[in-house]
mmCIF file of C-alpha atoms and ligand atoms in Angstrom:
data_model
loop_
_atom_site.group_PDB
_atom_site.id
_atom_site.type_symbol
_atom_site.label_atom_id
_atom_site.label_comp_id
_atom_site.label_asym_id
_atom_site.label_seq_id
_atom_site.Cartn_x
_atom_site.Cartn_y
_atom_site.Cartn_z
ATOM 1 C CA UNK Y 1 194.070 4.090 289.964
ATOM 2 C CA UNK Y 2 195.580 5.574 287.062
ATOM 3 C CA UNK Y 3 199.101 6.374 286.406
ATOM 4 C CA UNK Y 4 199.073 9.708 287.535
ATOM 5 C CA UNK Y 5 197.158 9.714 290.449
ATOM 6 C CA UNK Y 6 199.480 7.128 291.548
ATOM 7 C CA UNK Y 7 202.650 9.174 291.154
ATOM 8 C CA UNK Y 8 201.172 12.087 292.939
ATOM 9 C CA UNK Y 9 200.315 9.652 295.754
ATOM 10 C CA UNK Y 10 203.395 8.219 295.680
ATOM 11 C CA UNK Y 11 206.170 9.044 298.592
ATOM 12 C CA UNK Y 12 209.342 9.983 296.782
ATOM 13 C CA UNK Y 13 212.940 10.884 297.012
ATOM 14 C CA UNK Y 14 214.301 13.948 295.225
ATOM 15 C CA UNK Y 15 217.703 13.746 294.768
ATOM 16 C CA UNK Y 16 219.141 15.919 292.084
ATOM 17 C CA UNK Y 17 218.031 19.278 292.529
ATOM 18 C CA UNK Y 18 220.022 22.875 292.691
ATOM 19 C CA UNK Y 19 218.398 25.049 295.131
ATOM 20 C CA UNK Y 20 219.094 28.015 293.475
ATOM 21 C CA UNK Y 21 217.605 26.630 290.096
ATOM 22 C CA UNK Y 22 214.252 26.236 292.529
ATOM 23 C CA UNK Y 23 214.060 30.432 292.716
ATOM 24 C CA UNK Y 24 210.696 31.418 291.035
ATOM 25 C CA UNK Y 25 210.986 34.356 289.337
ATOM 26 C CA UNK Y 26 208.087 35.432 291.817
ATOM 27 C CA UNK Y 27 210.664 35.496 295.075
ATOM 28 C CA UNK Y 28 212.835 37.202 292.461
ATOM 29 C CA UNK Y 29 211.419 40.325 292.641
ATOM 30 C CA UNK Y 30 210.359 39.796 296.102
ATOM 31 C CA UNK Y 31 214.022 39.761 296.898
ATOM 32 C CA UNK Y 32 215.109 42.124 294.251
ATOM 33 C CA UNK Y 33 212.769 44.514 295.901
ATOM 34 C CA UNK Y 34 213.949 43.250 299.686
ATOM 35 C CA UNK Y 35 217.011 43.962 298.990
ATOM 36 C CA UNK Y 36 216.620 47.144 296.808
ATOM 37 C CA UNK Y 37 218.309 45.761 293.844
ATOM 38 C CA UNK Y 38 216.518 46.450 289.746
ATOM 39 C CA UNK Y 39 215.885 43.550 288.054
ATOM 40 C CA UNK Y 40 215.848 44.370 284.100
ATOM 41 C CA UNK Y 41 212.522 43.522 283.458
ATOM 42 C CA UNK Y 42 208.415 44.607 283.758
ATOM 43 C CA UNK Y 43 207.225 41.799 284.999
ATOM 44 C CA UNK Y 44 207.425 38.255 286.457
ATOM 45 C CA UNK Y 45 205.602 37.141 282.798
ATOM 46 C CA UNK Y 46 209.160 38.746 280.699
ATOM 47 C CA UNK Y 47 210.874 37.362 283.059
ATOM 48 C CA UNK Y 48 210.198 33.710 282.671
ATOM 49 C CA UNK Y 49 210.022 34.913 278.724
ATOM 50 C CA UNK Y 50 213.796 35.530 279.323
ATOM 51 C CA UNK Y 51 214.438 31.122 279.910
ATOM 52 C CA UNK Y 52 215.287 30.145 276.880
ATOM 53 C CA UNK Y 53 218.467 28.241 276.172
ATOM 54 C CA UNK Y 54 219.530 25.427 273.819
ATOM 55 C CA UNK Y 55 223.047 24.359 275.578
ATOM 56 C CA UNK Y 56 224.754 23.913 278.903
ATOM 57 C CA UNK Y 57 226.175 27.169 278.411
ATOM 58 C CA UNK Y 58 223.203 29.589 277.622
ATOM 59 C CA UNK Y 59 221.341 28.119 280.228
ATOM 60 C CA UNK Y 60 224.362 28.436 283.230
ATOM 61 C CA UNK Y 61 223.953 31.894 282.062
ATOM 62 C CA UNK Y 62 220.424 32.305 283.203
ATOM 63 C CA UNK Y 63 220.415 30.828 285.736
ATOM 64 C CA UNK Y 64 223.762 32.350 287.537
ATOM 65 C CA UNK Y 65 221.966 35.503 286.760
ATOM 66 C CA UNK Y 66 218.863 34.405 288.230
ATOM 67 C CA UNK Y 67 220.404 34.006 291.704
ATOM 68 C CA UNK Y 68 221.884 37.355 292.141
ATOM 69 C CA UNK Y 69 219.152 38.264 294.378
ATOM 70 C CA UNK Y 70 220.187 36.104 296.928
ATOM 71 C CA UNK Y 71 222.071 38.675 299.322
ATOM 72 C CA UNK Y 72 221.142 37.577 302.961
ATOM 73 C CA UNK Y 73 220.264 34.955 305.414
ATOM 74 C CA UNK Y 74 216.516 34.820 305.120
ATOM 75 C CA UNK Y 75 216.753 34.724 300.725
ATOM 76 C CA UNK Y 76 218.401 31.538 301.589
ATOM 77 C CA UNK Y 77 215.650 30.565 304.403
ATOM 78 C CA UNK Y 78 212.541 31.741 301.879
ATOM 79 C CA UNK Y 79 214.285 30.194 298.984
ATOM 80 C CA UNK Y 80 214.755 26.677 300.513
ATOM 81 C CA UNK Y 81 211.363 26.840 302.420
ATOM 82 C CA UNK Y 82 209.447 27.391 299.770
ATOM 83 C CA UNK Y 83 211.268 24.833 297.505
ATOM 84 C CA UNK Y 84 211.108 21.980 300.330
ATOM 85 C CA UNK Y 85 207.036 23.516 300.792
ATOM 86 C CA UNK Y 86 206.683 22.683 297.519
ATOM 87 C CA UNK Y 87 208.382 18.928 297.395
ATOM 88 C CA UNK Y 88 206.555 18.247 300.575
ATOM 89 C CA UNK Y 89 203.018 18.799 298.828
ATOM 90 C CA UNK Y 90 203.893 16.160 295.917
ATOM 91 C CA UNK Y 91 204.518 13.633 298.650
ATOM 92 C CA UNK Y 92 208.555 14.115 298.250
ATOM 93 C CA UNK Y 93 209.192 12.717 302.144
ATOM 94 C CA UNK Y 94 212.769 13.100 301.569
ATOM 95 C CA UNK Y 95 215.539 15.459 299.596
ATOM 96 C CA UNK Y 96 219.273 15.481 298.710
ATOM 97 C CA UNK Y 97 219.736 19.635 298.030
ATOM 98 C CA UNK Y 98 222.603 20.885 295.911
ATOM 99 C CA UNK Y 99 223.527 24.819 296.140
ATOM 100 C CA UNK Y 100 226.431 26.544 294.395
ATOM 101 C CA UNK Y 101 228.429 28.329 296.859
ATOM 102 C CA UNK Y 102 231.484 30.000 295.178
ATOM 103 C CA UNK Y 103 228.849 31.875 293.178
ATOM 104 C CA UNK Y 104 227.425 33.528 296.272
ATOM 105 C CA UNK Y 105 231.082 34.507 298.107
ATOM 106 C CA UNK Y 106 231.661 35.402 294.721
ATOM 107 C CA UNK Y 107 229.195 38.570 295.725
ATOM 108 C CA UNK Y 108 230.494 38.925 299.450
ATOM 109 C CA UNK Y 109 228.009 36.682 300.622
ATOM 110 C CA UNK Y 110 228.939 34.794 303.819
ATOM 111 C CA UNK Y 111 228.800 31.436 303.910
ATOM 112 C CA UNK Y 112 227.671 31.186 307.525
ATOM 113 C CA UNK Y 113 224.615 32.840 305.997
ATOM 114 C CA UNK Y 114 224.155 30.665 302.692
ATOM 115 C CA UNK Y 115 224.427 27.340 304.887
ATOM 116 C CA UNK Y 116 222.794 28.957 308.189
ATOM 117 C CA UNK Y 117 219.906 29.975 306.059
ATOM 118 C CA UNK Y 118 219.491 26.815 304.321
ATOM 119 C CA UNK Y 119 219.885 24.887 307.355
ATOM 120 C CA UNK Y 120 217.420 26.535 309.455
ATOM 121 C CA UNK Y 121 214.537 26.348 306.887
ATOM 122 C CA UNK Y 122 215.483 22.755 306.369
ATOM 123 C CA UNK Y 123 214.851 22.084 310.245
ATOM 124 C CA UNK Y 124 211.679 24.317 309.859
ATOM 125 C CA UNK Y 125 210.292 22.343 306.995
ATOM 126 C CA UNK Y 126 210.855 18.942 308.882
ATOM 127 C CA UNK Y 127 209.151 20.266 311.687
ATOM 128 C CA UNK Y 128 205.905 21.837 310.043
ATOM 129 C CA UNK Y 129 206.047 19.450 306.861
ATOM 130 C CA UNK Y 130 207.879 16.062 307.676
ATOM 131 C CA UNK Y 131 209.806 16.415 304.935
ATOM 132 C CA UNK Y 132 213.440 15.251 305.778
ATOM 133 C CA UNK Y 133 216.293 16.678 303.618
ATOM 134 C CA UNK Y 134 219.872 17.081 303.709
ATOM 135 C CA UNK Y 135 222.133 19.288 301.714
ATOM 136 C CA UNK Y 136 225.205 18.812 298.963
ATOM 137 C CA UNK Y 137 227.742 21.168 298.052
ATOM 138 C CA UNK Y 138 228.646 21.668 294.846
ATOM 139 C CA UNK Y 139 231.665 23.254 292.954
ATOM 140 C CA UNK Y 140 231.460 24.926 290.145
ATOM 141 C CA UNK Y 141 233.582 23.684 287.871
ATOM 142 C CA UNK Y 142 234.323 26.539 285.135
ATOM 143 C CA UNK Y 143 235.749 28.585 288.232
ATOM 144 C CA UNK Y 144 239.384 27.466 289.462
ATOM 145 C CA UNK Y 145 240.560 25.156 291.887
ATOM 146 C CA UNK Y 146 241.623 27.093 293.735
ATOM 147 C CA UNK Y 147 237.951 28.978 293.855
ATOM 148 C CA UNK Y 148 236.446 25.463 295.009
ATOM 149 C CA UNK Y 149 238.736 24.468 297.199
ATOM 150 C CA UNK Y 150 238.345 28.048 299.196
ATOM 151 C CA UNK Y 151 234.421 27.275 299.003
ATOM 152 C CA UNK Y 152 235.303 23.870 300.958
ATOM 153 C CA UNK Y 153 237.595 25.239 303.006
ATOM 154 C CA UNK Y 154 235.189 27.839 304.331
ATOM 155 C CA UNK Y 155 232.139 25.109 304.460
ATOM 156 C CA UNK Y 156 233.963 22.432 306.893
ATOM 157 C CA UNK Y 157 233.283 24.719 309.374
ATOM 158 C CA UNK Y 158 229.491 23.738 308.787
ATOM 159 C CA UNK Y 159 230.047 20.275 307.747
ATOM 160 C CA UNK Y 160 228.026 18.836 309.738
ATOM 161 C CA UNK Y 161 224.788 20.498 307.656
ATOM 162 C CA UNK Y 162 226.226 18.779 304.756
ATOM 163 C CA UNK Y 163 226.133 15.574 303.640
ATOM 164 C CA UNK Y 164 228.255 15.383 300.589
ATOM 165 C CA UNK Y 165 230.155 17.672 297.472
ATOM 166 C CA UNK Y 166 229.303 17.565 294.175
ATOM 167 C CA UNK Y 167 230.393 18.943 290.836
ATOM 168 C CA UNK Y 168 228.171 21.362 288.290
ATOM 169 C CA UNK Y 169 227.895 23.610 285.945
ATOM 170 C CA UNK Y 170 230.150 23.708 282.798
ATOM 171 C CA UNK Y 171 231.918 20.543 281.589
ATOM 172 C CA UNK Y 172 233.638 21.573 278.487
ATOM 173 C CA UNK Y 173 237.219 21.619 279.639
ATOM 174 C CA UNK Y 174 236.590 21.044 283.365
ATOM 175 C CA UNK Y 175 236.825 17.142 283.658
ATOM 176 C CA UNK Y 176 236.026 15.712 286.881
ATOM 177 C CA UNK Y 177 240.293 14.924 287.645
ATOM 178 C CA UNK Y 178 240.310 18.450 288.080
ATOM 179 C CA UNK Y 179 239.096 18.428 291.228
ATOM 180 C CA UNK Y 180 240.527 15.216 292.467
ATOM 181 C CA UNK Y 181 241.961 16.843 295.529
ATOM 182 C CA UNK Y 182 238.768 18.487 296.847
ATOM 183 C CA UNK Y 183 236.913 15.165 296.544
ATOM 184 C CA UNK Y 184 239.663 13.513 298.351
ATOM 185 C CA UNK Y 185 239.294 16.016 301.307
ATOM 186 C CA UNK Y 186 235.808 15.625 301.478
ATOM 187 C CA UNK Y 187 235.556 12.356 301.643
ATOM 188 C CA UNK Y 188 238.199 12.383 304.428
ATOM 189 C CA UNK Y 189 235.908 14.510 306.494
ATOM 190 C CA UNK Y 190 233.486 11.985 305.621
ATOM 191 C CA UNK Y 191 231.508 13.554 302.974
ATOM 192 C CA UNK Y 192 229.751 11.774 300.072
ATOM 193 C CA UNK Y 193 230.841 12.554 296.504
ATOM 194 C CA UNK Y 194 229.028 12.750 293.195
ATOM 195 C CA UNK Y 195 229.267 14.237 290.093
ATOM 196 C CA UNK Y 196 227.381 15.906 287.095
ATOM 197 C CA UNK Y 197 228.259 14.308 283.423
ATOM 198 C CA UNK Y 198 225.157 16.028 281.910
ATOM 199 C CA UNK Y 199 224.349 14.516 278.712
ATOM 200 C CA UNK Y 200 226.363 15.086 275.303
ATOM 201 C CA UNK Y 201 229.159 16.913 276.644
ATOM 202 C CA UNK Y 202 232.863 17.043 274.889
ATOM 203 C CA UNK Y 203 235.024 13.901 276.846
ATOM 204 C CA UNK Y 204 231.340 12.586 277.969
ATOM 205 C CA UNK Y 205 232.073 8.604 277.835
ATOM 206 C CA UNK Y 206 235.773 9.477 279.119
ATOM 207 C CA UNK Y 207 234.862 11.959 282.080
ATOM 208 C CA UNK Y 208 231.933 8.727 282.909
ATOM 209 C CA UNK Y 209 234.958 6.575 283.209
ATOM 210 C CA UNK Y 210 236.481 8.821 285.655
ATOM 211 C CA UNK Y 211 233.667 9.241 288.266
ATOM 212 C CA UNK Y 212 233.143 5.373 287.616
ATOM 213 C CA UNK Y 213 236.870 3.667 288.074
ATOM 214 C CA UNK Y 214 239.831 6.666 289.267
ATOM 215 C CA UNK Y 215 237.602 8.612 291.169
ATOM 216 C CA UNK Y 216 235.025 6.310 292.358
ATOM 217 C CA UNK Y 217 232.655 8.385 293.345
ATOM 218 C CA UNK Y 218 229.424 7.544 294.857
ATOM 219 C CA UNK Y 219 227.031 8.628 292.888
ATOM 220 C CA UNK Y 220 226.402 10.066 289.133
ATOM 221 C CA UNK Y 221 223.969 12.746 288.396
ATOM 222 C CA UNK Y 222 222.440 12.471 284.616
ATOM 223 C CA UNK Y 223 225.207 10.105 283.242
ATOM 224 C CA UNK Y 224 223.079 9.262 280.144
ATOM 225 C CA UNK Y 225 225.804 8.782 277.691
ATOM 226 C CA UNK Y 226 226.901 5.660 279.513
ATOM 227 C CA UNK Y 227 224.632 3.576 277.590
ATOM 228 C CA UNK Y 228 226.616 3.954 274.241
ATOM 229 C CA UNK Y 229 229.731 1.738 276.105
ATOM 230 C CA UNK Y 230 228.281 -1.594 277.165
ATOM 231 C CA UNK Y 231 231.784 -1.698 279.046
ATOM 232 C CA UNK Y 232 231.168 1.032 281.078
ATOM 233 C CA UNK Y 233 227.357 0.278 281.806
ATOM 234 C CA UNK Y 234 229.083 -3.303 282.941
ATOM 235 C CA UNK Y 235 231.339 -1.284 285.498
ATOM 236 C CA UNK Y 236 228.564 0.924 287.345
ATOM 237 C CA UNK Y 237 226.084 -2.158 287.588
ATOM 238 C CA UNK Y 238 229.135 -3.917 289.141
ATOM 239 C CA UNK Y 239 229.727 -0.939 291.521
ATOM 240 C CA UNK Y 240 225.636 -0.653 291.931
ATOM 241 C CA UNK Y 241 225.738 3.041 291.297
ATOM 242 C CA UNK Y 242 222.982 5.215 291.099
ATOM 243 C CA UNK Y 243 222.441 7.686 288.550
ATOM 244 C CA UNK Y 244 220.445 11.018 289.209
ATOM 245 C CA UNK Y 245 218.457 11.384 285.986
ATOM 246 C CA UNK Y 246 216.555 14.492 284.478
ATOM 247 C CA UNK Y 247 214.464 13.873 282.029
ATOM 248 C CA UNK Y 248 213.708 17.783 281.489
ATOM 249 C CA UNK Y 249 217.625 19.307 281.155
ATOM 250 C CA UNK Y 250 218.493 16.098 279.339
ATOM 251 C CA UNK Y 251 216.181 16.076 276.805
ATOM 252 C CA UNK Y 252 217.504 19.764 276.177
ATOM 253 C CA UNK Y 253 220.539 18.955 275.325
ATOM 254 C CA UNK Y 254 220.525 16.156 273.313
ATOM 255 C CA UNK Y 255 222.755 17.007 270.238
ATOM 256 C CA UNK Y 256 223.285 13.391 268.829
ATOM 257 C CA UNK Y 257 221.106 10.945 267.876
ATOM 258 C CA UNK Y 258 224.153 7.893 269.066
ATOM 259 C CA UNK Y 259 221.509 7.131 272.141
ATOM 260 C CA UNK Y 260 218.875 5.885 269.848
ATOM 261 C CA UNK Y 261 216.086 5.812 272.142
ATOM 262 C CA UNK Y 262 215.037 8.060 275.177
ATOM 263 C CA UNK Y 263 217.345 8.212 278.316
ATOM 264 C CA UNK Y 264 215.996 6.922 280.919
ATOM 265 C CA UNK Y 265 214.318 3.936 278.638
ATOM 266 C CA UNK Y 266 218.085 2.773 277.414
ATOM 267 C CA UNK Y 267 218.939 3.107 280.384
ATOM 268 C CA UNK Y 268 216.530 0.889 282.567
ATOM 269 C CA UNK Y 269 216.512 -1.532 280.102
ATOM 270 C CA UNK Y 270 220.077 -1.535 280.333
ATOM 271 C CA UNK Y 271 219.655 -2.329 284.077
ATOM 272 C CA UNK Y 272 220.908 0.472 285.296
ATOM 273 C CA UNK Y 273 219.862 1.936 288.995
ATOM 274 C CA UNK Y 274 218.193 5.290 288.051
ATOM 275 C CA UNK Y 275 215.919 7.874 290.022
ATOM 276 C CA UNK Y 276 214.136 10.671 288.478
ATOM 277 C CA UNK Y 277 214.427 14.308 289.961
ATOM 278 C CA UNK Y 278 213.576 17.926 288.130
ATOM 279 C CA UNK Y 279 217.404 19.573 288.624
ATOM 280 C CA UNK Y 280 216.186 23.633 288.014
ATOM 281 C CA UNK Y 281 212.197 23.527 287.961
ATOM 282 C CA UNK Y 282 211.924 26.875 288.063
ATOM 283 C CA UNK Y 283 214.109 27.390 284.723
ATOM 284 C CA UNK Y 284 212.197 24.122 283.218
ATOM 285 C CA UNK Y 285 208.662 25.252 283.297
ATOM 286 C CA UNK Y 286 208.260 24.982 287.004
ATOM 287 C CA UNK Y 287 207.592 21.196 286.505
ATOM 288 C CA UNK Y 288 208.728 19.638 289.834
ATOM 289 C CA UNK Y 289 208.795 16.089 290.725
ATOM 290 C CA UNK Y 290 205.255 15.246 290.028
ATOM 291 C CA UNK Y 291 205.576 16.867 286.387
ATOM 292 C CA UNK Y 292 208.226 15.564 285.724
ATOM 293 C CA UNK Y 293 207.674 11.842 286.559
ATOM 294 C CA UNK Y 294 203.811 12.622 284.915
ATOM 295 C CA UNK Y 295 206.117 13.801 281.688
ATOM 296 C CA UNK Y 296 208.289 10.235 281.737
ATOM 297 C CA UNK Y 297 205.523 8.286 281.414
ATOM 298 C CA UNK Y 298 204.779 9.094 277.975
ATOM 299 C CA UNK Y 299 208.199 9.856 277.324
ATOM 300 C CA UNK Y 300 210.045 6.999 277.917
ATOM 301 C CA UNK Y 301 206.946 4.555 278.495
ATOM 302 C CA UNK Y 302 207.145 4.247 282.107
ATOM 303 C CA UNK Y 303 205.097 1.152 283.364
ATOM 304 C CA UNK Y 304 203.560 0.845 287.200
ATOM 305 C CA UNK Y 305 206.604 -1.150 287.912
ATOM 306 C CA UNK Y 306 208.859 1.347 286.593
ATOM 307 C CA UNK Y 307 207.844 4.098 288.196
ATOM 308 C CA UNK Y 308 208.029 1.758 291.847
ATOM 309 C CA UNK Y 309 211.777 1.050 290.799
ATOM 310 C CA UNK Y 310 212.520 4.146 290.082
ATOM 311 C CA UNK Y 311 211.079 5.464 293.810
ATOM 312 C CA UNK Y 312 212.734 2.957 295.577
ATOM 313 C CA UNK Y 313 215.969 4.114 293.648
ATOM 314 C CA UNK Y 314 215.299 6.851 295.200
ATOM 315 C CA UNK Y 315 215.172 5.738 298.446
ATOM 316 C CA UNK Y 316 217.981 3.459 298.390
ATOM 317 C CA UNK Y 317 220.521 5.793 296.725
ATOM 318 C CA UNK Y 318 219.852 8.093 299.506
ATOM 319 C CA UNK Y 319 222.981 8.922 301.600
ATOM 320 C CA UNK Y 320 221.496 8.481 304.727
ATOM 321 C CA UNK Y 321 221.462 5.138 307.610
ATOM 322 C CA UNK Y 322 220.312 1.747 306.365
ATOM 323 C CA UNK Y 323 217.736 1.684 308.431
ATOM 324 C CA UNK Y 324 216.406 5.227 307.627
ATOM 325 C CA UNK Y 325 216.220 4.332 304.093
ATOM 326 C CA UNK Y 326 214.182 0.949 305.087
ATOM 327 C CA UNK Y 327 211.821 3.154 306.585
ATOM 328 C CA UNK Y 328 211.003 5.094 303.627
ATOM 329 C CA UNK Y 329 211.109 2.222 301.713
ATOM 330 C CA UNK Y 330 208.492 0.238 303.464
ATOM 331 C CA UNK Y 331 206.546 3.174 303.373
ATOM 332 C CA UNK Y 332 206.405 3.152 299.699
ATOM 333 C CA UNK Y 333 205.716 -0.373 299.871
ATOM 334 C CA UNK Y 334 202.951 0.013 302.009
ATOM 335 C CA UNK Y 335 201.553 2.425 300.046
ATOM 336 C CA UNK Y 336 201.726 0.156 296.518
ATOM 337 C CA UNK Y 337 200.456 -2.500 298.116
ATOM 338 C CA UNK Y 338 197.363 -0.253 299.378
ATOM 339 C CA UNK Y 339 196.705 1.587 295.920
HETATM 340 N N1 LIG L 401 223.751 23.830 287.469
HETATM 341 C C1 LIG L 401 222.451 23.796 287.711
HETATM 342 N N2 LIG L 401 221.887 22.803 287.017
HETATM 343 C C2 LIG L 401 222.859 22.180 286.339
HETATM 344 C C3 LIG L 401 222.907 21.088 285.457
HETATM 345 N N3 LIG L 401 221.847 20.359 285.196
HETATM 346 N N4 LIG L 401 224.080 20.767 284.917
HETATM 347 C C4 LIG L 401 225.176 21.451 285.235
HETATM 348 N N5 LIG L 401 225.190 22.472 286.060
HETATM 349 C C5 LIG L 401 224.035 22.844 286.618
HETATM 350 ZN ZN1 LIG L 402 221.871 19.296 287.848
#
């Protein structure tokens, strides 16, 4: 079997992935027009003409844009339905969901609505599909604290739909201390935490040492950067974190050329745990898991045994029971050993 047949074949975990970067610019104007809202442009072709960034910041732009069509309950049902339709048909058997929420009280939105909508297509999707998912919530971290810690506040309420916070959108000047005392209440209502350190950000090596040793968070999503300090690399292998990687967004916005070789190559052969997800597919050429693990072959010369470490990464960084994640693992074992 040939490389790619086996990673379409393969079950997978997707674990860094923003809902609202999964909005087609199809369901765009299906909502646009649902909602009886203009969207300024002809058609869904200069639409997707409109995605083009070269930084953190021009793409945030887009893509907070983008999601101004979700008003109402069912956006956030269609939107996460037909994202978790289209995992489940690249053999993802499992999810980890982020969503922004400040951005959509920011517009009146109810929260009971974003989560409620979420939540019922994820039980929908697990019924019809058998694809299992659960949800994070993630602050955005160029709005205040104050903003974030209104958006937990109003989502404890519905805490048990989630199973962890994260942190996204823009880094420059938002380090991750800054929102030491949401992760702290989280946590106590027994909430994972992880973090984005997208690659080649301002503070990058010093905000990884933050998520790594004061804040000790559970997970890192990109986190590429860590492979220029051998100490720091020494401190998450100790801690056996995982590190959401995204080959697509990160290979964006690479400005330097200090991490001499492709990502996620320095950083497996640094012997680091890393999984592969897509982040916003449908800002990044709607390339979803499959494309994008397809893409990492060449890229950063994936071998068979690669690609089975990184899907078993997947598994095991999963937040969910021990023995739920031994299940999905001996599926994909069962499935190696048959292909
Ligand atoms: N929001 C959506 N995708 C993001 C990313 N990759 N980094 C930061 N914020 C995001
Ligand atoms: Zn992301």
């Amino acid at each position: 079997m040939d490389l790619t047949d086996f990673i379409r074949g393969m079950p997978k975990s997707e674990n860094h992935v923003h809902l609202e970067g999964t909005l087609e610019a199809e369901m765009k104007f299906a909502l646009a027009k649902r909602n009886g809202m203009d969207l300024p442009f002809a058609d869904v072709a200069a639409m997707k003409a409109s995605y083009v960034y070269h930084d953190l910041p021009s793409f945030l732009a887009i893509y907070y844009d983008g999601m101004k069509v979700l008003q109402k309950e069912p956006d956030f049902y269609d939107l996460t339905y037909a994202y978790l339709a289209k995992a489940a048909s690249q053999n993802v058997i499992y999810t980890e969901m982020f969503f922004d929420p400040q951005e959509h009280l920011k517009r009146g939105v109810a929260m009971a609505d974003v989560i409620g909508g979420i939540t019922r297509a994820r039980h929908d999707a697990e019924q019809a599909l058998g694809i299992r998912s659960q949800l994070i919530l993630c602050f955005v971290r160029d709005l205040s604290a104050e903003s974030a810690m209104e958006a937990l506040d109003a989502a404890l309420p519905f805490k048990a739909d989630l199973v962890g916070v994260g942190l996204d959108s823009d880094e420059a000047g938002n380090p991750p201390e800054k929102f030491r005392e949401h992760f702290a209440k989280a946590r106590a209502h027994g909430l994972k935490v992880t973090a984005h350190c997208d690659v080649d950000q301002i503070d990058t090596l010093q905000n990884l040492r933050t998520v790594l040793t004061d804040l000790s968070l559970d997970r890192i999503d990109h986190g590429g950067n860590i492979v220029q300090s051998p100490e720091l690399v020494a401190i998450a292998k100790e801690r056996g974190i995982y590190f959401t990687v995204c080959p697509t967004f990160s290979g964006t916005l690479r400005r330097t050329e200090e991490v001499p070789v492709d990502i996620v190559r320095a950083m497996l052969d640094a012997g680091l745990n890393v999984t592969i997800s897509s982040d916003d597919p449908a800002y990044m050429g709607s390339e979803y898991m499959d494309d994008v693990l397809i893409r990492a072959v060449e890229r950063s010369a994936l071998t068979r045994e690669d690609l089975i470490t990184i899907a078993r990464n997947g598994f095991e960084s999963a937040w969910l029971p021990e023995a739920d994640k031994a299940a999905m693992v001996a599926r994909l074992d069962a499935y190696v050993n048959a292909a």
